[in-house]
Tab-separated table of C-alpha atoms in Angstrom:
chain	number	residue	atom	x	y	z
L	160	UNK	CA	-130.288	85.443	-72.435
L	161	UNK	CA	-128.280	82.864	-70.424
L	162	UNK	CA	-125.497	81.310	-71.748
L	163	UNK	CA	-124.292	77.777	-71.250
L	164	UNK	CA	-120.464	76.418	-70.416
L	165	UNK	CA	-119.416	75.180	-73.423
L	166	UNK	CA	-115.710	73.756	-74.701
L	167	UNK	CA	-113.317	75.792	-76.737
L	168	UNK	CA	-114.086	75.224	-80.739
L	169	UNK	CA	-111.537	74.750	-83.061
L	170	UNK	CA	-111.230	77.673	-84.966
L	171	UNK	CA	-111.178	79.713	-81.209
L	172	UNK	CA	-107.144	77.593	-80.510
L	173	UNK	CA	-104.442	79.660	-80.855
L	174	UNK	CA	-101.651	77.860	-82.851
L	175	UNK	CA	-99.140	79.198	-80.910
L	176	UNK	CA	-100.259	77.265	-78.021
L	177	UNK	CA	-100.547	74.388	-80.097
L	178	UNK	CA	-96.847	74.416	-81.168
L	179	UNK	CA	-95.428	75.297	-77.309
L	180	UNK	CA	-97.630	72.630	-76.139
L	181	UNK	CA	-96.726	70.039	-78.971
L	182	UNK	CA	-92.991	70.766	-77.919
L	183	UNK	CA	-93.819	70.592	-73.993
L	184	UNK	CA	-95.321	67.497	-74.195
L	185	UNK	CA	-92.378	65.817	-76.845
L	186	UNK	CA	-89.649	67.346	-74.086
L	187	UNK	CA	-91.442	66.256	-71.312
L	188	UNK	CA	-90.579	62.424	-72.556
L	189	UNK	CA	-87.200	62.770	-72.999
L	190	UNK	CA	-87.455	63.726	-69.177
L	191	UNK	CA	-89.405	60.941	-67.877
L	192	UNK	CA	-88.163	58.242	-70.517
L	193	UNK	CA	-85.039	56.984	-68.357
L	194	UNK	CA	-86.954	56.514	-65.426
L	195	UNK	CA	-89.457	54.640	-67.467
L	196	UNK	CA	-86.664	52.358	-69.326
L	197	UNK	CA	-83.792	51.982	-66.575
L	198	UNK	CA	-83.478	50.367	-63.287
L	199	UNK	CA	-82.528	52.560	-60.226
L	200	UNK	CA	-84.494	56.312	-58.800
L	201	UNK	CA	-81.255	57.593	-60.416
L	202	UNK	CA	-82.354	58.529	-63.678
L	203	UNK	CA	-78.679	58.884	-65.699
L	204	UNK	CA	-76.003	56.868	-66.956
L	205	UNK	CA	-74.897	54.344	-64.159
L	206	UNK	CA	-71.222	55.957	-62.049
L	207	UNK	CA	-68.395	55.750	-62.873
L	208	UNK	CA	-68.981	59.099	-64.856
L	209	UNK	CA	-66.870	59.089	-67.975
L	210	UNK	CA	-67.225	60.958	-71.507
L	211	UNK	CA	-69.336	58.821	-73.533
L	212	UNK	CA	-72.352	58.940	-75.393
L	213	UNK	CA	-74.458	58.423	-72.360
L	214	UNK	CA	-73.219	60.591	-70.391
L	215	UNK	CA	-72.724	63.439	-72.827
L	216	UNK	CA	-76.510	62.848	-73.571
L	217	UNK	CA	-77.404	63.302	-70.121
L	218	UNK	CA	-75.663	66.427	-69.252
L	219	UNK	CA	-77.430	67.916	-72.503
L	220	UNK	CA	-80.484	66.553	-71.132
L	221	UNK	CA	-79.705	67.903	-67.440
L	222	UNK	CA	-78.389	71.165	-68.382
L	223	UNK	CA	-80.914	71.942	-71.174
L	224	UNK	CA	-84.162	70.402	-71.191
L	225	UNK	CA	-84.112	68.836	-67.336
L	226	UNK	CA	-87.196	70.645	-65.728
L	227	UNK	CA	-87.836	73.224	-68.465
L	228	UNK	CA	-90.403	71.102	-70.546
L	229	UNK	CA	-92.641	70.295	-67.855
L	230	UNK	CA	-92.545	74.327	-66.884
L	231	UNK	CA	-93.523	74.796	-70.175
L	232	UNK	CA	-96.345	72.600	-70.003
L	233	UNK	CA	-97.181	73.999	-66.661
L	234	UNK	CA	-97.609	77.733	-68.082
L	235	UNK	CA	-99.852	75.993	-70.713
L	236	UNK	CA	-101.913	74.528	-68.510
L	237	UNK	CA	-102.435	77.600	-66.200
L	238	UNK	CA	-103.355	79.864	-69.451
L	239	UNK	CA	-105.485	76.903	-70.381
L	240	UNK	CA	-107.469	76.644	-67.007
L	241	UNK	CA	-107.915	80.888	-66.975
L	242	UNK	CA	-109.397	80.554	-70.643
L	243	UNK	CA	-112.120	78.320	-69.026
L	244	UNK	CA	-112.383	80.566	-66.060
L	245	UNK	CA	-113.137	83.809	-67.731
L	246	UNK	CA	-116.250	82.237	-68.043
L	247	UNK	CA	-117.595	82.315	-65.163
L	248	UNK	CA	-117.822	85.905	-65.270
L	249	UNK	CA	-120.069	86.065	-68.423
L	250	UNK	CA	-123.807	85.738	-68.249
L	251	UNK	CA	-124.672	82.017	-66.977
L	252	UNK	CA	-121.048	81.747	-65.157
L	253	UNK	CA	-122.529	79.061	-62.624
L	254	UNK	CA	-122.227	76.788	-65.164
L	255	UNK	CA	-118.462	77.889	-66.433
L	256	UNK	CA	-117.799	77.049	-62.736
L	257	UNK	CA	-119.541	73.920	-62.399
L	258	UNK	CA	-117.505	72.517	-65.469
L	259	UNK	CA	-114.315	73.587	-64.164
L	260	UNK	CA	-114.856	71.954	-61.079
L	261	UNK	CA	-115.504	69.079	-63.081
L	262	UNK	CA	-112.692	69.355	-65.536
L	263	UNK	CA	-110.235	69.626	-61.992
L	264	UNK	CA	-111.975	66.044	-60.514
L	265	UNK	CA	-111.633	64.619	-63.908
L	266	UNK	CA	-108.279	65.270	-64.018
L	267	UNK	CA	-107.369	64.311	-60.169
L	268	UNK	CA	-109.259	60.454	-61.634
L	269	UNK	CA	-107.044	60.464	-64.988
L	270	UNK	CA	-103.712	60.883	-62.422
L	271	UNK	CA	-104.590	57.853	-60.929
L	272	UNK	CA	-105.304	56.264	-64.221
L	273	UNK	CA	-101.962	57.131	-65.478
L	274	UNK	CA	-100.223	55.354	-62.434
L	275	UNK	CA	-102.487	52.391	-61.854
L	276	UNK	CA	-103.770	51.134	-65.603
L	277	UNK	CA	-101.255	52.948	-67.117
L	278	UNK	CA	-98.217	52.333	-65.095
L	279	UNK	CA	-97.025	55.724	-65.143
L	280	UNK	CA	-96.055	56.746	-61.378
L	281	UNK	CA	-94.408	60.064	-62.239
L	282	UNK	CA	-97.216	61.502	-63.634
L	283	UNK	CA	-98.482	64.865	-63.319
L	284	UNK	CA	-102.022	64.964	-63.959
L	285	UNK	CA	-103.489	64.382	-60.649
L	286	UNK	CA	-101.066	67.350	-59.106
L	287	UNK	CA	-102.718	69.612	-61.771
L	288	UNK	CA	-106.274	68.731	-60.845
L	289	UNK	CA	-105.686	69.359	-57.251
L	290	UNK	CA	-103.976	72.745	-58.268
L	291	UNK	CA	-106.728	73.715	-60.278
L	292	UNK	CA	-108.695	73.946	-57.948
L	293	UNK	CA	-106.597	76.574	-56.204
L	294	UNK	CA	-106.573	78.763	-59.392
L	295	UNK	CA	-110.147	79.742	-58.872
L	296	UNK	CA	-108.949	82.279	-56.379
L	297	UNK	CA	-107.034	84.113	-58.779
L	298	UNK	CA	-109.773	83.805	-62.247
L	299	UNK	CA	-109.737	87.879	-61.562
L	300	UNK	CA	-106.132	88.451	-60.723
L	301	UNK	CA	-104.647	91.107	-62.552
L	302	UNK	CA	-100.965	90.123	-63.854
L	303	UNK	CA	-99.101	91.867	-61.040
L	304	UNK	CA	-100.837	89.865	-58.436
L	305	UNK	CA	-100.589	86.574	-60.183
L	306	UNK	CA	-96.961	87.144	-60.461
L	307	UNK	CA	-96.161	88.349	-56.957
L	308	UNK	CA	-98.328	84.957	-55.710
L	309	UNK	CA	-95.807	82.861	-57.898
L	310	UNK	CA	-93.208	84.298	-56.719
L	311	UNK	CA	-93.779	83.679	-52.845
L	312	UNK	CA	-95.286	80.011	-54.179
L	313	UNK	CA	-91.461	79.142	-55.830
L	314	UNK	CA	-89.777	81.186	-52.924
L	315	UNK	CA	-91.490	78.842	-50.077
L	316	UNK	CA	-90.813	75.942	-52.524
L	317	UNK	CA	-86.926	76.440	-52.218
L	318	UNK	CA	-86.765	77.064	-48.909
L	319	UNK	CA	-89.081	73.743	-47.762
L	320	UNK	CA	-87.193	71.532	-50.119
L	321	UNK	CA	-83.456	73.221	-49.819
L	322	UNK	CA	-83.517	73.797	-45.682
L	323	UNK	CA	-83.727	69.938	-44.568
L	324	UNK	CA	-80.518	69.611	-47.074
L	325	UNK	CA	-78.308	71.747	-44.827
L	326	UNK	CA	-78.616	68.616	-42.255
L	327	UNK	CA	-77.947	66.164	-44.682
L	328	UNK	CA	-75.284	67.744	-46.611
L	329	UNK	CA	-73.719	68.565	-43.448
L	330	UNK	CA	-73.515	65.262	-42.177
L	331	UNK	CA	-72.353	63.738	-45.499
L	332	UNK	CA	-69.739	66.455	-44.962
L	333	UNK	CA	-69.035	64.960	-41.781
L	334	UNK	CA	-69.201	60.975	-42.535
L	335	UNK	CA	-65.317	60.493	-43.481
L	336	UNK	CA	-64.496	61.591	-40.462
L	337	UNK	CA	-66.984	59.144	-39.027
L	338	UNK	CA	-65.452	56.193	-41.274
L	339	UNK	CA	-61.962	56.773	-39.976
L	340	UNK	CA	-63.418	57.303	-36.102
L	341	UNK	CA	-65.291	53.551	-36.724
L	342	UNK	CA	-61.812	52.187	-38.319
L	343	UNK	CA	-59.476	53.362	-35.763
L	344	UNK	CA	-62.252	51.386	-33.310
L	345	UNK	CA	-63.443	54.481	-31.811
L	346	UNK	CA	-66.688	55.045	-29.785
L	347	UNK	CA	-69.165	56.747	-32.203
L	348	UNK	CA	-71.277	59.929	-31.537
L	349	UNK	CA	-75.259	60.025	-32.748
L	350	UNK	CA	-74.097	62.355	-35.051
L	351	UNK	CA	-71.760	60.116	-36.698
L	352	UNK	CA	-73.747	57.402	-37.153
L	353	UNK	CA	-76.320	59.234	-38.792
L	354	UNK	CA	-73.511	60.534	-40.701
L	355	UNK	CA	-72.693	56.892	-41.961
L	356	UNK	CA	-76.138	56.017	-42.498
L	357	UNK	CA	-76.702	59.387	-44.413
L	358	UNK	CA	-73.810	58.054	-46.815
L	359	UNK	CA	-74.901	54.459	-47.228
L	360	UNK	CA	-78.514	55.309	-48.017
L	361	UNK	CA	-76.978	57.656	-50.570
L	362	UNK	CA	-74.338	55.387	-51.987
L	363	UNK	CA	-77.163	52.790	-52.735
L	364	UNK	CA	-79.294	55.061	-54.713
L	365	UNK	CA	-76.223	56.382	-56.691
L	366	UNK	CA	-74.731	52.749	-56.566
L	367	UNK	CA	-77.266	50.584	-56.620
L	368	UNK	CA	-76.535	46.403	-55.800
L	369	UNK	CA	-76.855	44.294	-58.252
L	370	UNK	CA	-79.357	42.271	-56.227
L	371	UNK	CA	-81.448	45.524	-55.652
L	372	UNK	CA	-81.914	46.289	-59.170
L	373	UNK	CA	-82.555	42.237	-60.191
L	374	UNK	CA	-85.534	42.442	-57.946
L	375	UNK	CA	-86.944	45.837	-59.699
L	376	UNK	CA	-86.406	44.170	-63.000
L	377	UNK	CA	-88.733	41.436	-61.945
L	378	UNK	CA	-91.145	43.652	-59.752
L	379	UNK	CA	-91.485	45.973	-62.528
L	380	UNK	CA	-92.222	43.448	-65.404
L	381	UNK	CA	-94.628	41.080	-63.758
L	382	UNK	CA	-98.414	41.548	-62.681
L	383	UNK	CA	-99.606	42.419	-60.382
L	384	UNK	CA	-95.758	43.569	-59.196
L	385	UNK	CA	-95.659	46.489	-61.777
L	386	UNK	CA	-98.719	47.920	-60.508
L	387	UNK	CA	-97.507	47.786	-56.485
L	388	UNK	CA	-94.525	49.676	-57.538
L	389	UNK	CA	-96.368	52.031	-59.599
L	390	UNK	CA	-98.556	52.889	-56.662
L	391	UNK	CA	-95.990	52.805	-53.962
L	392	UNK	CA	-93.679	55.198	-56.138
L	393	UNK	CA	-96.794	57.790	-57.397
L	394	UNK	CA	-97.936	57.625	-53.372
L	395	UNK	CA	-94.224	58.443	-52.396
L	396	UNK	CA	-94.466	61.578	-54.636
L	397	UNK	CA	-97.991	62.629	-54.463
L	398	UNK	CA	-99.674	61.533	-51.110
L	399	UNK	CA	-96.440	62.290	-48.875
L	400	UNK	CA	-94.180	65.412	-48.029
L	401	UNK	CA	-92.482	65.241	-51.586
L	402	UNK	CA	-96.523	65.834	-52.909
L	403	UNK	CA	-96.301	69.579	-51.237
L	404	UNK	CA	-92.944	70.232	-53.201
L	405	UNK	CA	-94.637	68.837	-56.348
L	406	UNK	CA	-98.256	71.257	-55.550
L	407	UNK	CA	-96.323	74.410	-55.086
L	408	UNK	CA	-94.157	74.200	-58.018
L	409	UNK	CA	-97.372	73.253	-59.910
L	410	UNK	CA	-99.047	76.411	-58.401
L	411	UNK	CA	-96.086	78.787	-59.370
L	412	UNK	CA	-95.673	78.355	-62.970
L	413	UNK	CA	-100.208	77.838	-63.592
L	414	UNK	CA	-99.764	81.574	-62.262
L	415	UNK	CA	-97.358	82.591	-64.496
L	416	UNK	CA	-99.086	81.388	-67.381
L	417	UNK	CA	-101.967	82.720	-66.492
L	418	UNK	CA	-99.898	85.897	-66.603
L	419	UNK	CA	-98.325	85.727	-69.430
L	420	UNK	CA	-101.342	84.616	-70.900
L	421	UNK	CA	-103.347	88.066	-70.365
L	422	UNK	CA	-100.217	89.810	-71.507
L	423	UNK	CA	-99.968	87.823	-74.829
L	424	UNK	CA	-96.507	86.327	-74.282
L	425	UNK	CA	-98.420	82.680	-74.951
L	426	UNK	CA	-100.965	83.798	-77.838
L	427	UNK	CA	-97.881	85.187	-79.802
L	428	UNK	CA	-99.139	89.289	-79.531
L	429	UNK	CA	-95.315	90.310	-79.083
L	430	UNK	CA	-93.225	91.532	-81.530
L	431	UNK	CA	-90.221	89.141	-82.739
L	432	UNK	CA	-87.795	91.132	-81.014
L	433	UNK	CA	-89.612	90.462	-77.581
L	434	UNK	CA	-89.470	86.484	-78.041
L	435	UNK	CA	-85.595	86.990	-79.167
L	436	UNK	CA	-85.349	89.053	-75.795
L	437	UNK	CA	-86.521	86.667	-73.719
L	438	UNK	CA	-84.410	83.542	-75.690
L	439	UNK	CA	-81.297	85.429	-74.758
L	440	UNK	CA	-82.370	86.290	-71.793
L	441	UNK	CA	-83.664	83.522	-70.232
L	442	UNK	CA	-80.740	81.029	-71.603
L	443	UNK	CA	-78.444	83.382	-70.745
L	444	UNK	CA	-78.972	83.008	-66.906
L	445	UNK	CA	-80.613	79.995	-67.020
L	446	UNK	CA	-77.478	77.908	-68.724
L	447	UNK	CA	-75.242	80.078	-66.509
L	448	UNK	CA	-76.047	78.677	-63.623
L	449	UNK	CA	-76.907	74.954	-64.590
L	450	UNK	CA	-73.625	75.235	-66.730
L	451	UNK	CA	-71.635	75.752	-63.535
L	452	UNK	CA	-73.358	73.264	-61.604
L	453	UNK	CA	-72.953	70.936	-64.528
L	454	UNK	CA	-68.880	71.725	-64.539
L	455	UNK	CA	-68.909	71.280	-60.906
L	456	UNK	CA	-70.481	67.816	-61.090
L	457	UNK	CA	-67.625	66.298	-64.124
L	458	UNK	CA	-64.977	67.496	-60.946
L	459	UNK	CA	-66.214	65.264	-59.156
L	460	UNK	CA	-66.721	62.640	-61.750
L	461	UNK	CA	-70.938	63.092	-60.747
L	462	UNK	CA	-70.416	61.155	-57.095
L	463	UNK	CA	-72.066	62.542	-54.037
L	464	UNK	CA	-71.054	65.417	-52.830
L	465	UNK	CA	-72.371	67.706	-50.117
L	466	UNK	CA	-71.756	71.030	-51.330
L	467	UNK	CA	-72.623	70.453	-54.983
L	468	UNK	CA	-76.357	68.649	-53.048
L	469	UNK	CA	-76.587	71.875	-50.666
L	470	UNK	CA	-76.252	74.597	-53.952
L	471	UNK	CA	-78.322	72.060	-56.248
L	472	UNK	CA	-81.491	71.998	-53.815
L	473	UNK	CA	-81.093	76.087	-53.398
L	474	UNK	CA	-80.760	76.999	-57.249
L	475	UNK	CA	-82.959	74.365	-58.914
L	476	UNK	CA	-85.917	76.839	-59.225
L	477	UNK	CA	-83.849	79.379	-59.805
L	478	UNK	CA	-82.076	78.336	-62.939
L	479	UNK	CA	-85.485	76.129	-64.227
L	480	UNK	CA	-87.682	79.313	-64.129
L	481	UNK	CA	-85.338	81.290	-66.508
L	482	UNK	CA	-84.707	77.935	-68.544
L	483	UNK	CA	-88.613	77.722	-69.196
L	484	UNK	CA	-88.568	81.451	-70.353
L	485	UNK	CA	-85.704	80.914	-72.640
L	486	UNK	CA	-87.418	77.891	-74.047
L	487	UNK	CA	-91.090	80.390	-75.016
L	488	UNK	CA	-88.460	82.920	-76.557
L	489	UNK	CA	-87.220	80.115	-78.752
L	490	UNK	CA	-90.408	78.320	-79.281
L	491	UNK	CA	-92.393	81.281	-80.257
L	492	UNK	CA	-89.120	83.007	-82.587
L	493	UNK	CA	-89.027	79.539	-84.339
L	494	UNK	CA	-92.929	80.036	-85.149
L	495	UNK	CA	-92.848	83.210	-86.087
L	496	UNK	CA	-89.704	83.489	-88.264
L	497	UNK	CA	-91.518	79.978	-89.892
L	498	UNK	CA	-88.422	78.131	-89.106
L	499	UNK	CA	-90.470	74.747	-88.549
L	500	UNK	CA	-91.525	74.859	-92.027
L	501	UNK	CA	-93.741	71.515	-92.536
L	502	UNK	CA	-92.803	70.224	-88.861
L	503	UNK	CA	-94.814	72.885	-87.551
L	504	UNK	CA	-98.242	71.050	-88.649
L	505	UNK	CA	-96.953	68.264	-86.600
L	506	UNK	CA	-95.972	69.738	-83.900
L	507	UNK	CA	-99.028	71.139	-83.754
L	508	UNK	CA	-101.216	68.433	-84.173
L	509	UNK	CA	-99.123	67.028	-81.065
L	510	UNK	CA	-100.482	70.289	-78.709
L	511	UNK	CA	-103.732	70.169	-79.852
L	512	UNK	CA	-103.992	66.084	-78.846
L	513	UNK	CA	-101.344	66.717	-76.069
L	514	UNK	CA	-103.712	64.666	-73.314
L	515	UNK	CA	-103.770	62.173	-75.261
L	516	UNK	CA	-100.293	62.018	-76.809
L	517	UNK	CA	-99.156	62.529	-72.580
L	518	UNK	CA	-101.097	59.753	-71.669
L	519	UNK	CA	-100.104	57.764	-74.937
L	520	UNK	CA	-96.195	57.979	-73.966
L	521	UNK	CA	-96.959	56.204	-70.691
L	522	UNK	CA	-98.820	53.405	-72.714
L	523	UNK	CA	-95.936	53.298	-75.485
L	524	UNK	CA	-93.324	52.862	-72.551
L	525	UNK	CA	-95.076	50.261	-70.071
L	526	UNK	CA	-95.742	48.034	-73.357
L	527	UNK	CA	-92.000	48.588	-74.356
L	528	UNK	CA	-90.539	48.287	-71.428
L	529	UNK	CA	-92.973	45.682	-68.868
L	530	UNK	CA	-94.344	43.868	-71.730
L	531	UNK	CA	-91.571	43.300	-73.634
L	532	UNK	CA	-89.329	43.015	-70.759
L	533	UNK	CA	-86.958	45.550	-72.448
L	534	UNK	CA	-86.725	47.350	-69.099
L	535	UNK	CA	-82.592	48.285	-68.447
L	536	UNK	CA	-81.741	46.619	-71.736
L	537	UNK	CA	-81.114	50.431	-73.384
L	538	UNK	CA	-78.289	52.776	-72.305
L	539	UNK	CA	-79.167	56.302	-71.686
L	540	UNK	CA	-78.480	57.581	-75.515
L	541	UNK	CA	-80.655	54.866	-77.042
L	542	UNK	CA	-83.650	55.953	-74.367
L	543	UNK	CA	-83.590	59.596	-76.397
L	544	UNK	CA	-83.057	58.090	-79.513
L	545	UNK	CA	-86.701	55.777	-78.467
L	546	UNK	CA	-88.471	59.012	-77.202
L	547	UNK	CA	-87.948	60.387	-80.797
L	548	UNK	CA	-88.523	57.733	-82.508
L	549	UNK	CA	-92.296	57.793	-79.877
L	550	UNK	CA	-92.411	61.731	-81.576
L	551	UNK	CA	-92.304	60.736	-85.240
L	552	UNK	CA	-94.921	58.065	-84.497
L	553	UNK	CA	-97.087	60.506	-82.450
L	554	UNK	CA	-96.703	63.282	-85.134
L	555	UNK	CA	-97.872	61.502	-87.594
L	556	UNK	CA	-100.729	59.637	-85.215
L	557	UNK	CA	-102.019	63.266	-84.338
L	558	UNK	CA	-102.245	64.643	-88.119
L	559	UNK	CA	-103.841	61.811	-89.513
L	560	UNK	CA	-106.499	61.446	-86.662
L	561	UNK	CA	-107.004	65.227	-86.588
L	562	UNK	CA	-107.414	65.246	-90.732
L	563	UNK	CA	-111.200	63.089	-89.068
L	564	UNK	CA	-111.371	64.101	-85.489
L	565	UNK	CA	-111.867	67.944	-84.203
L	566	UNK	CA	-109.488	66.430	-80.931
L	567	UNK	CA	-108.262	63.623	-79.470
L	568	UNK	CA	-109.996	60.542	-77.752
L	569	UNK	CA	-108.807	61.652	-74.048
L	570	UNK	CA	-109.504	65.877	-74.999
L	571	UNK	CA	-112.838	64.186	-76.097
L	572	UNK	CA	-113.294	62.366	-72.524
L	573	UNK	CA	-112.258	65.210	-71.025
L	574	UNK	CA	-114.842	67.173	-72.610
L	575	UNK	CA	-117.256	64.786	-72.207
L	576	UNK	CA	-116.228	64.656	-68.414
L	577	UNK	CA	-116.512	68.214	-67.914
L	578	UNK	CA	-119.488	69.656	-69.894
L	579	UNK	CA	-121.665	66.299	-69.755
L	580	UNK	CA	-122.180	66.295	-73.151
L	581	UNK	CA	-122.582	62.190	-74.013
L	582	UNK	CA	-121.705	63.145	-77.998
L	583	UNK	CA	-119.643	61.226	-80.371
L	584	UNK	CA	-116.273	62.688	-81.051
L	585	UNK	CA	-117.211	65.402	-83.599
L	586	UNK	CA	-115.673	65.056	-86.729
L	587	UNK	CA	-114.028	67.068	-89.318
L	588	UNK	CA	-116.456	69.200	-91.479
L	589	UNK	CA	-115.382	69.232	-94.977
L	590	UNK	CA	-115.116	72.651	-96.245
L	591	UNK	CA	-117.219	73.373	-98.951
L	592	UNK	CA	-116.032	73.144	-102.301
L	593	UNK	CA	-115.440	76.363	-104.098
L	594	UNK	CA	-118.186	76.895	-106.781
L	595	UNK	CA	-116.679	78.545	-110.026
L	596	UNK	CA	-117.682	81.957	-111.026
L	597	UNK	CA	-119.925	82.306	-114.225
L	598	UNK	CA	-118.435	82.872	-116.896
L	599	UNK	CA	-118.975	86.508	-118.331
């Protein structure tokens, strides 16, 4: 008998997924919300540094949820992709293939939806499609292997992305001197003036002019200026150098999912003890070193410094990857203890739509912000009080559609996309009522 690719039914989800994915995708917002609601590439509380709301908001944001949310929903995704690709190896694979081909091209044309329609630059759909592709190598990779690839995928990430710092940090380390060579009326070296320049370009992105930021305000809410900055941003981070950091990192943590997927870390197969384990664990070292880098940065009042740049390129990965571990621990002790109570169903609702509810934030924000022309009017506190005021209206969006819909309007395209199947979006079958027992 041949068998057909077909999509994941309902009753097949895991709701542990469901909840880690739900959470992903609410912490991924609070991420990309000040870049989508202030003016500057910045993304925290304009300098001078001081201890107020904003700033105390961003160093919980920086130290606790800054790149762990988005690993998160990068493990997800990898488990998700090696779900589809165990099919291939069943009776009538060709087809398993053929739709995850699709699925990967789909995904590669929703990217560019994101950042053209949807205005979303920094989005991270197109890198997943393109690293998708890449996973088909490994759809029979035992967990050791998978692992070890990771590994030398985040290892060659650091190095690519922390190397070229050692220049820069080195001449920022060097442009003081430069200043008081060019005061005292000295002749200057090429070293020093790339010194200077090294320093100017990066006291206008931590500084930016007034002027500068007047002109994004009006770039980014008019047409057809929003979209030419949407492009020219999501080209700058997916089409140039940057878009090799952003495939590699992508690549790393798909493999660990995958994983942790075959071990059950994702599907909730561990013990409690296990999840606590990794909590602890993870947090431990993952807060230890993003705790001293975040002391290190009030020293200097957050203002550029070479050192605190040169240490901050080499450890990013390293303190992130434990960060995202200590964030499943949590995640999956929460479920399992039932400490979400009634938020749970929610949350869930929230994983099991999380395409849509990704793609929704981006349409949420560019109305808010372009539309309305409320871009730069909030300070950095008020952004994460928006994002969860955008979860509560999501939550309840997700449960109510999902008490009609089996999924979600883009998890439906998607589908639709990838298995060709030109259906309507199936609905919820009422279960049947019970029937009383006779009486006796």
């Amino acid at each position: 008998m041949t068998m057909t690719a077909a999509p994941v039914a309902v009753k097949e989800r895991f709701g542990s997924m469901d909840v880690l994915r739900g959470v992903a995708v609410c912490g991924i917002l609070l991420m990309n919300i000040p870049f989508m609601g202030m003016l500057g590439d910045s993304g925290r509380p304009p300098l001078p540094a001081a201890p107020n709301l904003d700033w105390i908001a961003f160093t919980i944001q920086d130290v606790v949820f800054s790149g762990s949310m988005r690993g998160m929903f990068t493990l997800l995704f990898g488990a998700g992709m090696l779900i589809m690709l165990r099919r291939a190896d069943e009776p009538g694979g060709e087809n398993a293939i053929s739709a995850y081909l699709t699925r990967c091209f789909a995904l590669i044309l929703l990217g560019v939806a994101n950042f053209a329609i949807f205005l979303w630059p920094g989005e991270i759909l197109f890198a997943y499609g393109v690293v998708g592709l890449a996973l088909l190598l490994f759809r029979k990779a035992p967990p050791r292997l998978l692992l070890t690839a990771a590994a030398a995928s985040l290892v060659v990430l650091t190095l690519s992305f922390a190397i070229p710092v050692i220049d820069r940090a080195a001449a920022l380390r060097d442009a003081p001197a430069a200043a008081a060579a060019k005061a005292e009326g000295k002749t200057l070296t090429d070293d020093q003036k790339a010194a200077l320049k090294m320093q100017a370009r990066g006291a206008e992105v931590m500084r930016p002019p007034a002027a500068k930021l007047e002109k994004e305000r009006q770039q980014r809410t008019s047409f057809p200026g929003v979209v030419v900055w949407s492009t020219k941003f999501w080209a700058q981070f997916n089409l140039s150098r940057n878009g090799i950091f952003g495939l590699l990192e992508s690549l790393g943590f798909m493999l660990i999912g995958m994983a942790l997927f075959q071990k059950g870390y994702l599907t909730g197969q561990k013990p409690l003890k296990v999840y606590v384990g990794l909590m602890v664990g993870g947090y431990g070292l993952g807060l230890a070193i993003r705790g001293v880098q975040a002391f290190c940065a009030w020293t200097t009042a957050y203002e550029l410094n070479p050192y605190q740049m040169l240490w901050g390129a080499f450890l990013y990965e390293v303190g992130r990857l434990p960060m995202t571990i200590g964030l499943l621990g949590l995640v999956m002790t929460l479920y399992q203890v039932d400490a979400f109570g009634r938020l749970a169903d929610g949350i869930k609702a929230i994983g099991r739509m999380a395409l849509t509810n990704y793609v929704g934030q981006s349409v949420i924000t560019a109305i808010l912000f372009y539309a309305f022309g409320l871009l730069g009017k909030f300070g950095f506190a008020q952004l994460m009080g928006i994002a969860a005021l955008i979860w509560i209206a999501q939550g309840i969006f997700s449960v109510l559609w999902l008490r009609v819909f089996e999924m979600g309007p883009l998890e439906w395209l998607l589908r639709m996309l990838t298995y060709g199947q030109k259906t309507p979006i199936p609905r919820v079958t009422p279960a049947p009522a019970a029937v009383p027992a006779p009486a006796e």
